[in-house]
mmCIF file of C-alpha atoms in Angstrom:
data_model
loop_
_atom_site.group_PDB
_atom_site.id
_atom_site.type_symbol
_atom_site.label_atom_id
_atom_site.label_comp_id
_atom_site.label_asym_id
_atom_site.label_seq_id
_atom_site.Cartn_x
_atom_site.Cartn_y
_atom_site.Cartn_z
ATOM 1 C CA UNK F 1 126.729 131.473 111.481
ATOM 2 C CA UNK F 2 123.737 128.784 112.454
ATOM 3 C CA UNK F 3 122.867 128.728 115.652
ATOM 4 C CA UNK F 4 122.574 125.051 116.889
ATOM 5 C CA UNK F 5 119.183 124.892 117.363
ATOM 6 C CA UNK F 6 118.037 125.999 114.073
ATOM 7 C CA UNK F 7 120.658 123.506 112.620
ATOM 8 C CA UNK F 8 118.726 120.958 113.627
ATOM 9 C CA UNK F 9 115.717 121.900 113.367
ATOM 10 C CA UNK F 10 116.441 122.564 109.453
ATOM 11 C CA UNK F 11 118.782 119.068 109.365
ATOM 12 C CA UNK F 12 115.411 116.986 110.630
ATOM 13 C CA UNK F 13 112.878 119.515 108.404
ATOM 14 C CA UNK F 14 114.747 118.731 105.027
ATOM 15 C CA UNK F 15 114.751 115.134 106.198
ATOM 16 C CA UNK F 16 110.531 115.121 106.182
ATOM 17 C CA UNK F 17 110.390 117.143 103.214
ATOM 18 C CA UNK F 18 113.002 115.075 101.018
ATOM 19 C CA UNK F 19 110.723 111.867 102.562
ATOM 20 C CA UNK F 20 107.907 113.219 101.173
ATOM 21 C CA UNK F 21 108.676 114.365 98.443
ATOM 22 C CA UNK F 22 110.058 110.685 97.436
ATOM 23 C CA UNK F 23 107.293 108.915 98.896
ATOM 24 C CA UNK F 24 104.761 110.921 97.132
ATOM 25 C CA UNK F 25 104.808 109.218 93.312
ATOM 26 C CA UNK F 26 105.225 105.306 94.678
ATOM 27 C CA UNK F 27 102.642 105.952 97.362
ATOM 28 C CA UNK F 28 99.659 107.508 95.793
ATOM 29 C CA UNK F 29 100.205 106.360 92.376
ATOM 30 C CA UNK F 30 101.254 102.714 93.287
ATOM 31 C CA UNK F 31 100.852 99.975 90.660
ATOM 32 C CA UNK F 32 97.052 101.226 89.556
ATOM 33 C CA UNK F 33 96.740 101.305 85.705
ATOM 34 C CA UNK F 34 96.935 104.953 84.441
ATOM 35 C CA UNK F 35 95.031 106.218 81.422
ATOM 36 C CA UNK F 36 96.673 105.155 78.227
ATOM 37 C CA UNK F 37 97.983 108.886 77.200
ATOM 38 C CA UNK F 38 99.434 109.626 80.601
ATOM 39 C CA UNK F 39 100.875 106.163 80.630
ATOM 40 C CA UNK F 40 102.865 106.897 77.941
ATOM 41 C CA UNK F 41 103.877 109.971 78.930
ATOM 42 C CA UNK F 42 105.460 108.663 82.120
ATOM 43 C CA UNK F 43 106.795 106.394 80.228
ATOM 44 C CA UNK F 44 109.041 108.463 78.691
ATOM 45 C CA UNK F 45 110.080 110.196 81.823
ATOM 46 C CA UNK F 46 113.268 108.687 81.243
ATOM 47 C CA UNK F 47 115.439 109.804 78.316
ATOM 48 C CA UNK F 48 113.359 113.510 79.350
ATOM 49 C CA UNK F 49 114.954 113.144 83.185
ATOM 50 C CA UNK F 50 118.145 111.420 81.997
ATOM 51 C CA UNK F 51 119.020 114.602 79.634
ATOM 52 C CA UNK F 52 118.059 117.189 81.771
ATOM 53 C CA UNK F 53 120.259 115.272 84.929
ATOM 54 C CA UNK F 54 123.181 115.065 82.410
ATOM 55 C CA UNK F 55 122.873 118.971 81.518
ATOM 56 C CA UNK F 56 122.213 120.375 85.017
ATOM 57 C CA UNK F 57 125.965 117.932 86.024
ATOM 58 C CA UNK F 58 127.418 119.971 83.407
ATOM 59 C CA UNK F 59 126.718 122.834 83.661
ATOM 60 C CA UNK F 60 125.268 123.610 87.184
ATOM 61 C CA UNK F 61 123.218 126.694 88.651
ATOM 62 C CA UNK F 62 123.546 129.092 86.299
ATOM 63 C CA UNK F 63 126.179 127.217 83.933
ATOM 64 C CA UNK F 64 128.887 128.129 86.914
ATOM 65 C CA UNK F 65 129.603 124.506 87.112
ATOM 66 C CA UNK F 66 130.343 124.270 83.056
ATOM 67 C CA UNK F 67 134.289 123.072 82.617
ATOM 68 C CA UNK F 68 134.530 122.526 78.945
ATOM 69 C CA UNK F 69 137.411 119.464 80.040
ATOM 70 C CA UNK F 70 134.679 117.075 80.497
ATOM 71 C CA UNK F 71 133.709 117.790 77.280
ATOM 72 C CA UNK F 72 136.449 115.667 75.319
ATOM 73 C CA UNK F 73 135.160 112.507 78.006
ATOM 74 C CA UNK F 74 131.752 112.561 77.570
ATOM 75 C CA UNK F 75 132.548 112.220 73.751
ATOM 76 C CA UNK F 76 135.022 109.110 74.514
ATOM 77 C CA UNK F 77 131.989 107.830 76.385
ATOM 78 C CA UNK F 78 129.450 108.428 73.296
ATOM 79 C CA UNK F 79 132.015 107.057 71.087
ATOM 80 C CA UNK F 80 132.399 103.741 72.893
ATOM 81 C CA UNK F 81 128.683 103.315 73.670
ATOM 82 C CA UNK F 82 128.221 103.150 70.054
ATOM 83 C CA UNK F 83 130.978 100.368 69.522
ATOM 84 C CA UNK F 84 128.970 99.070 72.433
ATOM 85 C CA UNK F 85 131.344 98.434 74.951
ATOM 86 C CA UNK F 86 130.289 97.818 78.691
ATOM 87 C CA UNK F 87 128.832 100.850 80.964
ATOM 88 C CA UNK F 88 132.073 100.696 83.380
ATOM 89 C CA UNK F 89 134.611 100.499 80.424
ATOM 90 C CA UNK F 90 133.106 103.577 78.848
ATOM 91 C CA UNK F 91 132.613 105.986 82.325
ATOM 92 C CA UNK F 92 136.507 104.487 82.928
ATOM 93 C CA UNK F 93 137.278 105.900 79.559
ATOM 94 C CA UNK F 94 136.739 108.858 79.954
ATOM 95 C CA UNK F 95 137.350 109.820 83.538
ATOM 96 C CA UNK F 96 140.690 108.701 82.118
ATOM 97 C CA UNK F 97 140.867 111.225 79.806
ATOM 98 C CA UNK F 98 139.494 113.824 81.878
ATOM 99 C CA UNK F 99 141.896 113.700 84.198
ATOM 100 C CA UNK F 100 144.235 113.529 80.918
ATOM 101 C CA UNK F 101 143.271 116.477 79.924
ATOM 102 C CA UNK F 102 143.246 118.229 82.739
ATOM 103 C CA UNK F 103 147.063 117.253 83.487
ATOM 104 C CA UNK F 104 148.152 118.761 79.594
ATOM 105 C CA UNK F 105 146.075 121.727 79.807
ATOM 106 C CA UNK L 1 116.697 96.183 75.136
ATOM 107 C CA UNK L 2 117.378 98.414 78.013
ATOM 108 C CA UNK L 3 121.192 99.064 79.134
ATOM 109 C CA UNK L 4 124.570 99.641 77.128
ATOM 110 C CA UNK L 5 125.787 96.950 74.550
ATOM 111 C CA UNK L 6 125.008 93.866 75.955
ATOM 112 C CA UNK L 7 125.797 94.024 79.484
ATOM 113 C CA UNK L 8 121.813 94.586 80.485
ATOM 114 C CA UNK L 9 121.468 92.761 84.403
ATOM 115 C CA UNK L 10 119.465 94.051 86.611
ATOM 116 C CA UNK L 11 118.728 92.555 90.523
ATOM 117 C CA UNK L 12 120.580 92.914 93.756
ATOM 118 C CA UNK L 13 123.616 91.774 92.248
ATOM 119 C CA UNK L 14 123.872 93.989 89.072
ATOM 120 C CA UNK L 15 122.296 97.185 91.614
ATOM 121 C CA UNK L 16 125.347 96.198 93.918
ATOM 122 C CA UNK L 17 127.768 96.498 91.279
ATOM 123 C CA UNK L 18 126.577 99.621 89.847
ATOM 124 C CA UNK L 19 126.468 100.855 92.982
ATOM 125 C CA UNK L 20 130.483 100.306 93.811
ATOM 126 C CA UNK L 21 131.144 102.847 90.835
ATOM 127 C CA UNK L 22 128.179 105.415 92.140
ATOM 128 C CA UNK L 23 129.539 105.130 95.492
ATOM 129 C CA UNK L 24 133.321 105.596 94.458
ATOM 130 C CA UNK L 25 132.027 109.143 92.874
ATOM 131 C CA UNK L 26 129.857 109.904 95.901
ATOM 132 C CA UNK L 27 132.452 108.927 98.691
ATOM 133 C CA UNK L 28 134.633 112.354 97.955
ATOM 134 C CA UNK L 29 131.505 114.385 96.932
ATOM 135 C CA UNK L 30 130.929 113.624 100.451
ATOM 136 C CA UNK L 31 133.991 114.073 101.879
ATOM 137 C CA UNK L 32 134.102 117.859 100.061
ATOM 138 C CA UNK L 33 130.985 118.368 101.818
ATOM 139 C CA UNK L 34 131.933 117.558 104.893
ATOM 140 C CA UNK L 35 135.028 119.424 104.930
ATOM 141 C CA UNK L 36 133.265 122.525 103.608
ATOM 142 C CA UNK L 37 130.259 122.055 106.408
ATOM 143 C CA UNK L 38 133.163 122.094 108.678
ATOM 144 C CA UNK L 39 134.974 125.204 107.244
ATOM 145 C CA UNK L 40 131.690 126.806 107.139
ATOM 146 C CA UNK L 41 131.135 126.210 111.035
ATOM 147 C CA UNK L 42 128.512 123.505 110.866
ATOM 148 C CA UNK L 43 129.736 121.257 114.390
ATOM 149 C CA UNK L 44 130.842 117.486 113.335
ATOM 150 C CA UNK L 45 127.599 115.662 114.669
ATOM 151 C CA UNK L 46 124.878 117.362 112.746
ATOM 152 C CA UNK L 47 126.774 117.575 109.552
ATOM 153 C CA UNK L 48 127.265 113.641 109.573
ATOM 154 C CA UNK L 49 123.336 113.296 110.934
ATOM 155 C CA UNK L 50 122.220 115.573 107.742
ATOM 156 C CA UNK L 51 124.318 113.069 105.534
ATOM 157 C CA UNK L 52 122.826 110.067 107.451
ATOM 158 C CA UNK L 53 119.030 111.210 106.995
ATOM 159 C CA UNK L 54 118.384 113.461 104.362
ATOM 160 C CA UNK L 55 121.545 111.727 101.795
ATOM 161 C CA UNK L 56 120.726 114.334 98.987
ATOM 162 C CA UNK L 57 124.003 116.295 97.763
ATOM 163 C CA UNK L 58 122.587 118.928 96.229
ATOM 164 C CA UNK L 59 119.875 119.650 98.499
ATOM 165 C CA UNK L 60 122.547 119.578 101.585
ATOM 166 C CA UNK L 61 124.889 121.972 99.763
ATOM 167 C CA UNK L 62 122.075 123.902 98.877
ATOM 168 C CA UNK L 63 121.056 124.118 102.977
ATOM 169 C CA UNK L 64 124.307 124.289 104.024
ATOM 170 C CA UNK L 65 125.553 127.457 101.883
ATOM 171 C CA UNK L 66 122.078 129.304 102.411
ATOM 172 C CA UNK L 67 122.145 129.107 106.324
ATOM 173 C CA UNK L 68 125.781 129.828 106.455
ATOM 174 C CA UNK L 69 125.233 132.571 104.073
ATOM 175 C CA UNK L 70 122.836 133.922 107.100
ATOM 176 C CA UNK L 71 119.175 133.166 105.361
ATOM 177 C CA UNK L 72 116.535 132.318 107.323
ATOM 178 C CA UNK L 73 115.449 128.676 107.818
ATOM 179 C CA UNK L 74 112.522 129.188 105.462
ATOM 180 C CA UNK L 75 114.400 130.573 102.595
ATOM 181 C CA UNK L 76 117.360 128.020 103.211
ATOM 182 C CA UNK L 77 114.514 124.646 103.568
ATOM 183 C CA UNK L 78 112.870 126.263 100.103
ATOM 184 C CA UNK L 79 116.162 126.150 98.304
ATOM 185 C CA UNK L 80 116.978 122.670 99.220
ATOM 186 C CA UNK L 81 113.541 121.590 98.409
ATOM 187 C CA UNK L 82 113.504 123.184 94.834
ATOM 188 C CA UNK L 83 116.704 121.007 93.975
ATOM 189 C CA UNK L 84 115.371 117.938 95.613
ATOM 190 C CA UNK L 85 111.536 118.483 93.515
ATOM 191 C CA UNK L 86 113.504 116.408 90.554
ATOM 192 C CA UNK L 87 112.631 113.434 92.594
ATOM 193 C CA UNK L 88 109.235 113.886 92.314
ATOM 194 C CA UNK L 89 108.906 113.023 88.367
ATOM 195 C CA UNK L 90 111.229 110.120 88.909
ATOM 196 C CA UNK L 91 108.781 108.831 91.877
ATOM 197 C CA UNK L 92 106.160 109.104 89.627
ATOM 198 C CA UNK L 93 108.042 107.378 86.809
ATOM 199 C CA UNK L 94 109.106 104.501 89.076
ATOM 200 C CA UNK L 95 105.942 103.787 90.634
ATOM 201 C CA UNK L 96 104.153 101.142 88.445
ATOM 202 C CA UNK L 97 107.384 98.878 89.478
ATOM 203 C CA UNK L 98 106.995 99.296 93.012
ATOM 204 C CA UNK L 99 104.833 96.555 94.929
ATOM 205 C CA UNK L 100 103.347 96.263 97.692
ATOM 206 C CA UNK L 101 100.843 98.758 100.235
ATOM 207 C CA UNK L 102 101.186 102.274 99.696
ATOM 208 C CA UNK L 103 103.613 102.140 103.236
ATOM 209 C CA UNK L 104 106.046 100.397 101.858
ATOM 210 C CA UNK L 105 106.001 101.802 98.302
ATOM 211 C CA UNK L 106 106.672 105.387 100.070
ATOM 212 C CA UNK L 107 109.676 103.279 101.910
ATOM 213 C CA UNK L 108 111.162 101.481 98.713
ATOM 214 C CA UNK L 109 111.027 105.342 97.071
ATOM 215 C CA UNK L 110 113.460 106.404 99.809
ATOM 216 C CA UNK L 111 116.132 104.328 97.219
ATOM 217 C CA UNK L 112 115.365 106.943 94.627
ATOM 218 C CA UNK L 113 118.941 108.613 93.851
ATOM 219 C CA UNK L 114 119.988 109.683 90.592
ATOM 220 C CA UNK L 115 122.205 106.850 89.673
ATOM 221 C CA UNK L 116 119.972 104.286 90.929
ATOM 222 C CA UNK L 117 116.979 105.395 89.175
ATOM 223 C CA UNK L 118 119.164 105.711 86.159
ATOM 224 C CA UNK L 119 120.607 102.034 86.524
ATOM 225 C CA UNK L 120 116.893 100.206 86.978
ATOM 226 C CA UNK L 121 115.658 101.920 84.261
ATOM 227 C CA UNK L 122 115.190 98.887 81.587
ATOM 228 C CA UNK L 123 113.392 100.770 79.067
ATOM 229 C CA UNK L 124 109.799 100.995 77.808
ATOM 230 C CA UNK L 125 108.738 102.883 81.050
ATOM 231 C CA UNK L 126 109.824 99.993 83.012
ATOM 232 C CA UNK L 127 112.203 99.879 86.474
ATOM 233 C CA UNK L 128 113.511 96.950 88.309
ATOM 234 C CA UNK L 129 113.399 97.355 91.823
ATOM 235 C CA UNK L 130 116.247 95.544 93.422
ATOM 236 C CA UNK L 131 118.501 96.938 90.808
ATOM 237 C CA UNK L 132 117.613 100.127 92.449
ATOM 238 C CA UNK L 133 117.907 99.004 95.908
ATOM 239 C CA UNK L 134 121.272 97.186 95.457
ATOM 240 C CA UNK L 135 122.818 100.672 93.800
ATOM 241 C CA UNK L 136 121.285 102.850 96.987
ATOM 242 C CA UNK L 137 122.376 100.352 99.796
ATOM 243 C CA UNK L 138 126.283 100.847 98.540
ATOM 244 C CA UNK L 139 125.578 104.469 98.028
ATOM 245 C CA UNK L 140 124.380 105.455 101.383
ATOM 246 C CA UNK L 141 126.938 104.012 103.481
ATOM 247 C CA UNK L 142 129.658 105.639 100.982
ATOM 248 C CA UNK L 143 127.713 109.020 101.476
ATOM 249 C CA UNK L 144 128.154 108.514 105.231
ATOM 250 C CA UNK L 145 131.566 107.068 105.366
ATOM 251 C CA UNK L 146 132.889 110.166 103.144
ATOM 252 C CA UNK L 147 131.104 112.949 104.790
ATOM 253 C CA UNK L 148 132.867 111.887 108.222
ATOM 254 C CA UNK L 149 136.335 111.665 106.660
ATOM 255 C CA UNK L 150 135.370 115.222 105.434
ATOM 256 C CA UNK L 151 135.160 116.642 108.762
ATOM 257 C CA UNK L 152 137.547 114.544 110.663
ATOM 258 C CA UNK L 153 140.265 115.313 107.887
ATOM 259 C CA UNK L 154 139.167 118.432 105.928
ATOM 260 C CA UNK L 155 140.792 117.684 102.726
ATOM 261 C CA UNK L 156 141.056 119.986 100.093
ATOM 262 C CA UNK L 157 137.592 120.885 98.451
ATOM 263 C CA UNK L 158 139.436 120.251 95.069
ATOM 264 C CA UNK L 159 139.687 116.486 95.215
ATOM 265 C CA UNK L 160 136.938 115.738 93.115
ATOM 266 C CA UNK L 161 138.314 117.433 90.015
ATOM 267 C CA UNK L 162 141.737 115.823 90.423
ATOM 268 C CA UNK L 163 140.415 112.562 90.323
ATOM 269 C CA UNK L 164 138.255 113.017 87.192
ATOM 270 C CA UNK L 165 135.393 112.147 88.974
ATOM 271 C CA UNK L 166 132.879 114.975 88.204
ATOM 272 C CA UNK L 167 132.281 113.360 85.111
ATOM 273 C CA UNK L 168 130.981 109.449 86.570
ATOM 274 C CA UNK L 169 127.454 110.992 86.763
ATOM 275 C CA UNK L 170 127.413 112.751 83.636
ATOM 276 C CA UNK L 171 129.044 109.835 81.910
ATOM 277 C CA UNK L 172 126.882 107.574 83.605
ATOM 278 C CA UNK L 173 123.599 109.356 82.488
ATOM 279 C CA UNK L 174 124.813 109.771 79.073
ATOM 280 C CA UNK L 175 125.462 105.969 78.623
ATOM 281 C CA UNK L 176 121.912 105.507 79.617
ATOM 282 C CA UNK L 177 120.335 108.073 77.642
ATOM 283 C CA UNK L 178 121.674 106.848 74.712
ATOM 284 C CA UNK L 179 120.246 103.083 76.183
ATOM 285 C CA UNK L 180 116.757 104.748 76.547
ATOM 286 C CA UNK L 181 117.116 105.887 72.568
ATOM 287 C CA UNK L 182 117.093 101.899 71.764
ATOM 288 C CA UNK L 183 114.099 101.412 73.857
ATOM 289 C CA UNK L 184 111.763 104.596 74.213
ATOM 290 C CA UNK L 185 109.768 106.054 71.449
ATOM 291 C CA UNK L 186 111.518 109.454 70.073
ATOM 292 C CA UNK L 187 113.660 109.413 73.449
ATOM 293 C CA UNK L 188 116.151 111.441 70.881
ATOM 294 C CA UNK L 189 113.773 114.146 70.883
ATOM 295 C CA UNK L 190 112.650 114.291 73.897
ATOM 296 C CA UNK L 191 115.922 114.652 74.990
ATOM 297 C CA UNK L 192 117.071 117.207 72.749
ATOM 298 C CA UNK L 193 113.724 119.137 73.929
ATOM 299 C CA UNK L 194 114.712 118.718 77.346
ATOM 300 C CA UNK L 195 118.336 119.357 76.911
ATOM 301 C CA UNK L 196 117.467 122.849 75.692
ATOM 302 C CA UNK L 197 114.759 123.665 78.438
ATOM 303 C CA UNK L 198 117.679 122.544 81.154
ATOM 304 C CA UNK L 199 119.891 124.666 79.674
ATOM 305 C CA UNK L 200 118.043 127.997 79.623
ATOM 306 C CA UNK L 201 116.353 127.239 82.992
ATOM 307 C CA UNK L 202 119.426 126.901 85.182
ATOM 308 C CA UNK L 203 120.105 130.290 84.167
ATOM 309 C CA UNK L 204 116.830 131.148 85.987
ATOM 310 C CA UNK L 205 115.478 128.692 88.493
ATOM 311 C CA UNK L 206 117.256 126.296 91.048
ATOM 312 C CA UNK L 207 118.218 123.355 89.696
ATOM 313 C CA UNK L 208 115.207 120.868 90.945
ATOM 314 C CA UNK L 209 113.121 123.444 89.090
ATOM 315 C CA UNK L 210 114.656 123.073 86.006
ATOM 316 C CA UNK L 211 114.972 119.155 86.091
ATOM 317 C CA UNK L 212 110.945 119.019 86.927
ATOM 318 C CA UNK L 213 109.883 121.708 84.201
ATOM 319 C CA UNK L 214 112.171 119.909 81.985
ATOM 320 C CA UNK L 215 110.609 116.722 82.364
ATOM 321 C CA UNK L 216 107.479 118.040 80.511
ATOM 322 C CA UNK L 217 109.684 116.812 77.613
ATOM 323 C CA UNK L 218 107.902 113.606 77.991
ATOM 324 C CA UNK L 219 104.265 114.842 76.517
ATOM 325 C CA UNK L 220 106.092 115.664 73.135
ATOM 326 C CA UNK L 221 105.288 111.674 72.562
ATOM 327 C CA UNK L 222 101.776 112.152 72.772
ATOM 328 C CA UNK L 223 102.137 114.065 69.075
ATOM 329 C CA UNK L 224 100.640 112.601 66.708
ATOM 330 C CA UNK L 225 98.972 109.744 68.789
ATOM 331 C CA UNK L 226 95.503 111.795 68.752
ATOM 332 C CA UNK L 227 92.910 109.542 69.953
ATOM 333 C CA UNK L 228 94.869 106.147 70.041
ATOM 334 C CA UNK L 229 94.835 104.402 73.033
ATOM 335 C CA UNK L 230 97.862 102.135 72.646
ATOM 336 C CA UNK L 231 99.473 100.454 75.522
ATOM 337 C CA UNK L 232 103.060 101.902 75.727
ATOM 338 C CA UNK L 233 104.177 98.266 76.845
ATOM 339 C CA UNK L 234 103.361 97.343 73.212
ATOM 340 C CA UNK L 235 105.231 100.227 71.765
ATOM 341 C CA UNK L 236 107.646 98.291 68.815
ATOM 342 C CA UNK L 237 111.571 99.335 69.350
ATOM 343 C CA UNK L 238 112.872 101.935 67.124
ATOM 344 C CA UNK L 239 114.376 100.712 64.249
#
């Protein structure tokens, strides 16, 4: 049990820290021109970040998350982005047939 | 080239609209976690204060199951931090598309979520900005809005898996990794490389660990580049 106090006082703490933390990149790296190496490297930040977000909301701390039913969506979703249909009809897709799934199995 | 087929907007508009399908999977992500804060003991008020201000899922579930589980306020702020450290790589990834003094760049950086960094993402390193802010202003609200209907009606903690919508964000970052393939050099690689380092490092380290260790994914471009100095704004597509 939390005492009320410390509730708080860990509520408003997170708050500074999760500021911070997002404030850090945009406001000490701003718009200035990076060396050409790093540059590209934080330039592809992005398909890195994007896989690694996709695998940690699959599988979750310590795979407990992992539910092979999403499985059979996400490849609905690959499938579709490669007859490139729209963003919202592929996610649509296959939250449709997770949920199919889910009801049949 | 940036987003799926050839639906690529980005502005206020677009960020709006991708934020009505973000928010629809956050509103009963929220509304689990504000029925479990309130199983848990955590009083109405706080619970829809710590949704309000800090608007980070994982690093609230993270606080909320560590102090409940009776850790000290160290140990709980330390978990919560680890998961939220992912936003640190995409801060730094977003920043050249930020304007303005450093102030407000730390401000605009508070519209860093996962979706919405995802959605401005329009490839070759570059972000648009209001695309990000559109997708974060419907989010937030939504995050609010669902935590107090989660401790005002504690619904069942199951409703997110009935609905199918565990997989919008995975879905969602799929369609845009495979985007990023069309626009980023060896993005396929990268992403493989990352995809195993995730994998083996959530059996290890929190979550926000794993993301930012993964993220070192990126310097696998700088193979073979040796002493070239190219701009990565000139980078060709991918065939």
């Amino acid at each position: 049990m939390t005492t009320g106090e410390t509730l708080w006082w860990a509520i408003g703490a997170l708050a500074v820290i999760n500021f911070a933390i997002k404030a850090a990149g945009p406001a000490l790296l701003g718009d200035r021109a990076l060396p050409p190496k790093l540059a590209l490297v934080v330039h592809s930040l992005a398909p890195a970040l994007l896989a690694s977000l996709l695998i940690v909301q699959v599988l979750g701390q310590g795979w407990n998350s992992f539910d092979w039913k999403l499985l059979p969506g996400l490849t609905v979703i690959g499938v579709l982005w490669l007859f490139r249909r729209s963003q919202i009809v592929c996610i649509i897709a296959g939250v449709l047939v997770t949920v199919a799934i889910r009801a049949l199995v | 080239m940036s987003r799926s087929g050839s639906s690529a907007e980005f502005g206020w508009r677009p960020g709006l609209r991708v934020g009505v399908g973000l928010g629809l999977a956050v509103f009963p992500v929220a509304v689990s976690f504000g029925a479990l804060a309130t199983t848990l003991g955590w009083p109405g008020l706080p619970t829809i204060i710590c949704s309000a201000i800090v608007f980070s899922a994982g690093g609230q579930l993270a606080l909320l199951t560590t102090l409940t589980a009776g850790s000290g306020l160290p140990l709980a702020l330390g978990a919560a931090t680890l998961i939220n450290l992912r936003f640190l790589p995409m801060g730094v990834a977003v920043a050249g598309s930020l304007t303005g003094p450093a102030w407000k760049r730390a401000l605009a950086g508070q519209t860093i979520l996962d979706g919405s960094w995802a959605a401005a993402y329009r490839g070759k390193g570059r972000y648009d900005r209001l695309t990000m802010f559109g997708a974060s202003a419907v989010q937030w609200p939504a995050w609010i809005l669902g935590t107090v209907v989660g401790v005002v009606a504690a619904p069942p903690l199951t409703l997110v898996e009935s609905l199918g919508l565990d997989l919008v964000f995975p879905g969602f970052f799929l369609v845009l990794l495979l985007d990023s393939f069309r626009s980023t050099p060896r993005a396929p690689l990268i992403a493989g490389i990352a995809i195993l380092l995730t994998g083996g490092l959530v059996l290890v380290a929190p979550v926000g660990v794993a993301v930012l260790l993964s993220s070192l994914a990126a310097f696998v471009v700088l193979i073979g580049h040796g002493g070239r100095s190219s701009e990565p704004t000139e980078l060709a597509e991918p065939a």
